[in-house]
Coordinates of C-alpha atoms in Angstrom, one line a residue:
X29 CA 0.0 0.0 0.0
X30 CA 2.8 2.3 0.9
X31 CA 4.5 1.6 -2.5
X32 CA 1.3 2.4 -4.4
X33 CA 0.9 5.7 -2.5
X34 CA 4.5 6.6 -3.3
X35 CA 3.9 6.0 -7.0
X36 CA 0.7 8.0 -7.1
X37 CA 2.3 10.9 -5.2
X38 CA 5.3 10.8 -7.6
X39 CA 2.9 11.0 -10.6
X40 CA 1.0 13.9 -9.1
X41 CA 4.2 15.8 -8.4
X42 CA 5.4 15.1 -11.9
X43 CA 2.3 16.6 -13.5
X44 CA 2.6 19.6 -11.2
X45 CA 6.2 20.1 -12.1
X46 CA 5.3 20.0 -15.8
X47 CA 3.0 23.0 -15.3
X48 CA 5.6 24.7 -13.1
X49 CA 8.7 24.2 -15.2
X50 CA 7.6 24.1 -18.9
X51 CA 5.3 27.1 -19.3
X52 CA 5.4 29.1 -22.5
X53 CA 7.4 32.3 -22.0
X54 CA 6.6 36.0 -22.2
X55 CA 8.9 37.9 -24.5
X56 CA 9.6 41.2 -26.2
X57 CA 11.5 41.2 -29.5
X58 CA 12.8 43.5 -32.2
X59 CA 13.0 42.1 -35.8
X60 CA 13.9 43.0 -39.3
X61 CA 13.8 41.1 -42.6
X62 CA 12.5 40.8 -46.2
X63 CA 8.9 40.6 -47.5
X64 CA 7.6 40.0 -51.1
X65 CA 4.1 40.9 -52.4
X66 CA 1.9 40.2 -55.4
X67 CA -1.6 41.8 -55.5
X68 CA -4.1 41.4 -58.3
X69 CA -7.6 42.7 -58.8
X70 CA -9.7 42.2 -61.9
X71 CA -12.5 44.5 -62.9
X72 CA -15.6 43.5 -65.0
X73 CA -17.4 46.3 -66.8
X74 CA -20.4 45.9 -69.1
X75 CA -22.8 48.1 -71.1
X76 CA -24.8 48.2 -74.3
X77 CA -21.6 48.9 -76.3
X78 CA -18.6 48.4 -74.1
X79 CA -17.5 45.2 -72.4
X80 CA -14.2 44.9 -70.4
X81 CA -14.1 41.5 -68.8
X82 CA -10.4 41.3 -67.7
X83 CA -9.2 44.8 -66.9
X84 CA -6.6 43.9 -64.2
X85 CA -4.4 45.9 -61.8
X86 CA -1.3 43.9 -60.9
X87 CA 1.3 44.9 -58.4
X88 CA 4.0 42.2 -58.6
X89 CA 7.6 41.5 -57.5
X90 CA 7.2 44.0 -54.7
X91 CA 10.4 43.7 -52.7
X92 CA 10.4 45.2 -49.2
X93 CA 12.8 45.6 -46.3
X94 CA 10.9 45.8 -43.0
X95 CA 11.6 46.7 -39.4
X96 CA 9.3 45.9 -36.5
X97 CA 8.7 44.2 -33.1
X98 CA 6.6 41.6 -31.5
X99 CA 5.8 40.6 -28.0
X100 CA 3.8 38.1 -25.9
X101 CA 2.6 38.3 -22.3
X102 CA 1.8 35.0 -20.7
X103 CA -0.6 35.0 -17.7
X104 CA -2.3 32.4 -15.5
X105 CA 0.6 30.1 -16.6
X106 CA -0.6 29.3 -20.1
X107 CA -3.0 32.1 -21.3
X108 CA -1.4 34.7 -23.5
X109 CA -1.8 38.0 -25.4
X110 CA 0.4 38.4 -28.5
X111 CA 1.0 41.4 -30.8
X112 CA 3.3 42.4 -33.6
X113 CA 3.9 45.3 -36.0
X114 CA 6.1 46.2 -39.0
X115 CA 6.9 49.1 -41.3
X116 CA 8.6 48.4 -44.7
X117 CA 10.3 50.2 -47.5
X118 CA 9.7 49.0 -51.0
X119 CA 12.8 49.4 -53.1
X120 CA 11.7 47.6 -56.2
X121 CA 8.4 46.4 -57.8
X122 CA 6.3 46.3 -61.0
X123 CA 3.0 48.0 -61.7
X124 CA 0.9 46.7 -64.6
X125 CA -2.6 47.3 -66.0
X126 CA -4.4 46.7 -69.3
X127 CA -2.5 49.0 -71.6
X128 CA 0.4 50.4 -69.5
X129 CA 3.1 49.3 -67.1
X130 CA 5.9 50.7 -65.0
X131 CA 7.9 50.5 -61.8
X132 CA 6.4 50.7 -58.2
X133 CA 8.0 52.0 -55.0
X134 CA 6.5 52.9 -51.7
X135 CA 6.0 51.5 -48.2
X136 CA 4.1 48.9 -46.3
X137 CA 2.9 48.3 -42.7
X138 CA 1.1 45.6 -40.8
X139 CA -0.1 45.0 -37.3
X140 CA -1.9 42.1 -35.6
X141 CA -2.9 40.9 -32.1
X142 CA -4.2 37.7 -30.7
X143 CA -5.5 36.0 -27.6
X144 CA -4.9 32.3 -26.9
X145 CA -4.5 29.6 -24.4
X146 CA -1.9 26.8 -24.4
X147 CA -2.8 23.2 -23.6
X148 CA 0.1 20.8 -22.7
X149 CA -0.1 17.7 -24.9
X150 CA 3.2 16.1 -23.9
X151 CA 5.8 16.9 -21.2
X152 CA 8.8 14.7 -20.2
X153 CA 8.2 15.8 -16.6
X154 CA 5.1 13.6 -16.7
X155 CA 7.2 10.6 -17.2
X156 CA 10.1 11.1 -14.8
X157 CA 10.3 11.9 -11.1
X158 CA 10.4 15.6 -10.2
X159 CA 13.8 17.2 -9.4
X160 CA 15.0 17.4 -5.8
X161 CA 13.3 20.5 -4.4
X162 CA 16.4 21.2 -2.3
X163 CA 18.5 21.8 -5.5
X164 CA 18.2 25.2 -7.0
X165 CA 17.7 25.0 -10.8
X166 CA 18.4 27.6 -13.5
X167 CA 15.7 28.4 -16.1
X168 CA 17.5 26.2 -18.6
X169 CA 17.6 23.3 -16.1
X170 CA 13.9 23.6 -15.6
X171 CA 13.0 23.3 -19.3
X172 CA 12.2 19.7 -20.5
X173 CA 11.0 18.6 -23.9
X174 CA 7.3 19.5 -24.2
X175 CA 4.5 19.9 -26.8
X176 CA 1.8 22.5 -26.6
X177 CA -1.3 23.4 -28.7
X178 CA -3.1 26.7 -28.4
X179 CA -6.3 27.9 -30.1
X180 CA -6.0 31.6 -30.9
X181 CA -8.4 34.5 -31.9
X182 CA -7.2 37.8 -33.2
X183 CA -7.3 40.8 -35.6
X184 CA -4.9 41.8 -38.4
X185 CA -4.3 44.8 -40.6
X186 CA -2.0 44.8 -43.7
X187 CA -1.3 47.8 -46.0
X188 CA 0.7 48.1 -49.2
X189 CA 1.1 51.6 -50.7
X190 CA 3.0 52.2 -53.9
X191 CA 3.6 54.9 -56.4
X192 CA 3.9 54.3 -60.1
X193 CA 7.2 55.4 -61.8
X194 CA 8.4 55.3 -65.4
X195 CA 4.9 54.5 -66.7
X196 CA 4.8 53.5 -70.4
X197 CA 2.6 51.7 -73.0
X198 CA 2.9 48.0 -73.0
X199 CA 3.1 47.6 -76.8
X200 CA 4.9 50.7 -78.0
X201 CA 6.9 51.7 -74.9
X202 CA 5.6 55.3 -75.2
X203 CA 6.1 57.2 -72.0
X204 CA 3.0 58.3 -70.0
X205 CA 4.5 61.0 -67.9
X206 CA 1.1 62.1 -66.6
X207 CA 0.8 58.7 -64.9
X208 CA 4.1 58.9 -62.9
X209 CA 2.2 60.3 -59.9
X210 CA -0.3 57.4 -59.8
X211 CA -0.8 56.1 -56.3
X212 CA -2.1 52.6 -55.6
X213 CA -3.1 51.5 -52.0
X214 CA -4.1 48.0 -50.9
X215 CA -5.4 47.3 -47.4
X216 CA -6.6 44.1 -45.7
X217 CA -8.1 43.9 -42.2
X218 CA -10.3 41.6 -40.3
X219 CA -10.6 38.8 -37.6
X220 CA -8.9 35.4 -37.7
X221 CA -9.0 32.1 -35.9
X222 CA -6.0 29.8 -35.7
X223 CA -3.9 27.3 -33.9
X224 CA -0.3 27.3 -32.5
X225 CA 1.8 24.2 -32.1
X226 CA 4.8 24.8 -29.9
X227 CA 7.6 22.3 -29.3
X228 CA 10.2 23.1 -26.6
X229 CA 13.5 21.4 -26.1
X230 CA 15.6 21.2 -22.9
X231 CA 18.3 23.3 -24.6
X232 CA 15.8 26.2 -24.6
X233 CA 15.2 25.8 -28.3
X234 CA 11.6 26.3 -29.5
X235 CA 9.8 25.5 -32.8
X236 CA 6.5 27.1 -33.4
X237 CA 4.1 26.3 -36.3
X238 CA 1.0 28.5 -36.6
X239 CA -1.9 28.5 -38.9
X240 CA -4.5 31.3 -39.2
X241 CA -7.8 31.5 -41.1
X242 CA -8.7 35.1 -41.9
X243 CA -12.0 36.7 -42.9
X244 CA -11.1 40.1 -44.1
X245 CA -12.2 43.2 -46.0
X246 CA -10.1 44.6 -48.8
X247 CA -9.8 48.2 -49.9
X248 CA -7.9 49.3 -53.0
X249 CA -7.6 52.4 -55.0
X250 CA -5.9 54.0 -58.0
X251 CA -5.6 57.7 -57.6
X252 CA -3.9 60.4 -59.7
X253 CA -2.6 63.0 -57.3
X254 CA -4.0 66.4 -58.0
X255 CA -5.9 65.5 -61.2
X256 CA -8.2 63.0 -62.7
X257 CA -7.4 62.3 -66.3
X258 CA -6.9 59.3 -68.4
X259 CA -4.1 58.7 -70.9
X260 CA -4.7 58.6 -74.7
X261 CA -5.9 54.9 -74.9
X262 CA -8.7 55.7 -72.5
X263 CA -9.4 59.3 -73.4
X264 CA -10.7 61.9 -71.0
X265 CA -14.4 60.9 -70.8
X266 CA -14.1 57.7 -68.8
X267 CA -12.3 59.0 -65.8
X268 CA -9.3 57.3 -64.2
X269 CA -9.2 57.5 -60.4
X270 CA -11.2 54.8 -58.7
X271 CA -11.7 52.9 -55.4
X272 CA -12.3 49.2 -55.0
X273 CA -13.8 47.4 -52.1
X274 CA -14.6 43.8 -51.2
X275 CA -15.9 42.0 -48.1
X276 CA -15.7 38.3 -47.3
X277 CA -12.1 37.9 -48.5
X278 CA -10.7 34.6 -47.2
X279 CA -7.1 34.3 -46.1
X280 CA -4.7 31.5 -45.1
X281 CA -1.6 32.4 -43.1
X282 CA 1.2 30.0 -42.2
X283 CA 4.1 30.7 -39.9
X284 CA 7.2 28.7 -38.9
X285 CA 9.4 30.1 -36.1
X286 CA 12.6 28.8 -34.5
X287 CA 14.1 30.5 -31.5
X288 CA 16.9 29.9 -28.9
X289 CA 17.1 31.4 -25.5
X290 CA 20.5 31.9 -24.0
X291 CA 21.8 33.3 -20.7
X292 CA 18.3 32.7 -19.3
X293 CA 17.0 36.1 -20.5
X294 CA 18.0 36.7 -24.2
X295 CA 16.3 35.3 -27.2
X296 CA 17.4 34.9 -30.9
X297 CA 15.5 33.4 -33.8
X298 CA 14.0 33.5 -37.2
X299 CA 10.5 33.3 -38.8
X300 CA 9.0 32.4 -42.2
X301 CA 5.5 33.7 -43.0
X302 CA 3.3 32.9 -46.0
X303 CA 0.0 34.7 -46.7
X304 CA -2.6 34.0 -49.4
X305 CA -6.0 35.8 -49.7
X306 CA -8.7 35.6 -52.4
X307 CA -12.2 36.9 -53.0
X308 CA -14.8 37.9 -55.6
X309 CA -17.9 40.0 -56.0
X310 CA -16.4 43.4 -54.9
X311 CA -17.4 47.0 -55.6
X312 CA -15.8 49.4 -58.1
X313 CA -16.4 53.2 -57.9
X314 CA -15.1 56.1 -59.9
X315 CA -14.0 58.8 -57.5
X316 CA -14.0 62.1 -59.5
X317 CA -15.0 61.9 -63.2
X318 CA -18.2 59.9 -63.8
X319 CA -17.6 56.7 -65.7
X320 CA -18.7 56.6 -69.4
X321 CA -22.5 56.3 -70.0
X322 CA -21.6 53.4 -72.2
X323 CA -20.8 51.3 -69.1
X324 CA -23.8 50.5 -66.9
X325 CA -22.4 47.7 -64.7
X326 CA -19.1 47.4 -63.0
X327 CA -17.6 45.2 -60.2
X328 CA -14.3 43.8 -59.0
X329 CA -14.9 40.1 -59.8
X330 CA -11.6 38.7 -58.6
X331 CA -8.9 39.5 -56.1
X332 CA -5.7 37.8 -54.9
X333 CA -3.1 38.8 -52.3
X334 CA 0.1 36.8 -52.0
X335 CA 3.0 37.6 -49.7
X336 CA 6.1 35.8 -48.3
X337 CA 8.3 37.1 -45.5
X338 CA 11.5 36.1 -43.7
X339 CA 12.6 37.9 -40.5
X340 CA 15.3 37.6 -37.9
X341 CA 14.6 38.7 -34.3
X342 CA 16.4 39.3 -31.0
X343 CA 14.9 40.2 -27.7
X344 CA 14.3 39.3 -24.1
X345 CA 12.2 36.7 -22.2
X346 CA 10.6 37.2 -18.8

């Protein structure tokens, strides 16, 4: 009977020590890295005479350097609040529409926040006796291999803002200097649900895989600064500046993070992030000059947003 009681007591203490020693950490990091974008929206216009079924705005090969930060506060052992934000500078990109094309430069920014709760799926402390309480352990000694899963809920905002440069006709190469001040802004925002899978090693190395399902709104525009005129292929009667909007955009976001904590308080790591959004049945609106009376129906019938980022971060844990 005494032996059985000892085994039960050891098991209980092992489970308790798992909660005590292997908790996910709070942290505050600074990061920098590279991000690539491609954003496409297709407009459908129709009327008694005019029909444009595939008039596309394409922002592609958008290369950006970004700086930012991220942090997580863990409370009640395994509940957490997490947030991140970045600002980027676009040094190279391409702008393309139906009859003209050019270069694109500008800036980007993104912010997101999430609330979640970690559930311990596996912890080595559950399988071995707890350490001698009389021996003082460092944070690294306290860490044992463990696997955690966390459902998360949050909100995100992404913005890509570029200005057209060196605009020219696709076929002839003719310069369209009046389009060199064209501004194109793309914004996504909305809630998301997701799951984190966190694997911790005794060496204080962590691997985090995250998936997020986003339900967002998209806003896009094409604005000529200080004027509203077309270029010769369009003429002056159809207008040029416009705004585009779409609800119900569906997004899938994947993240893979590897980090290493050293000296008990410092953290170093890297993250890969992939985003893909798509939607249809959006709205299209001329902003200044009314659209041609030959066109009676217009909409954004397709939208895609694709981005990939790589960042390196350093910070502290607490």
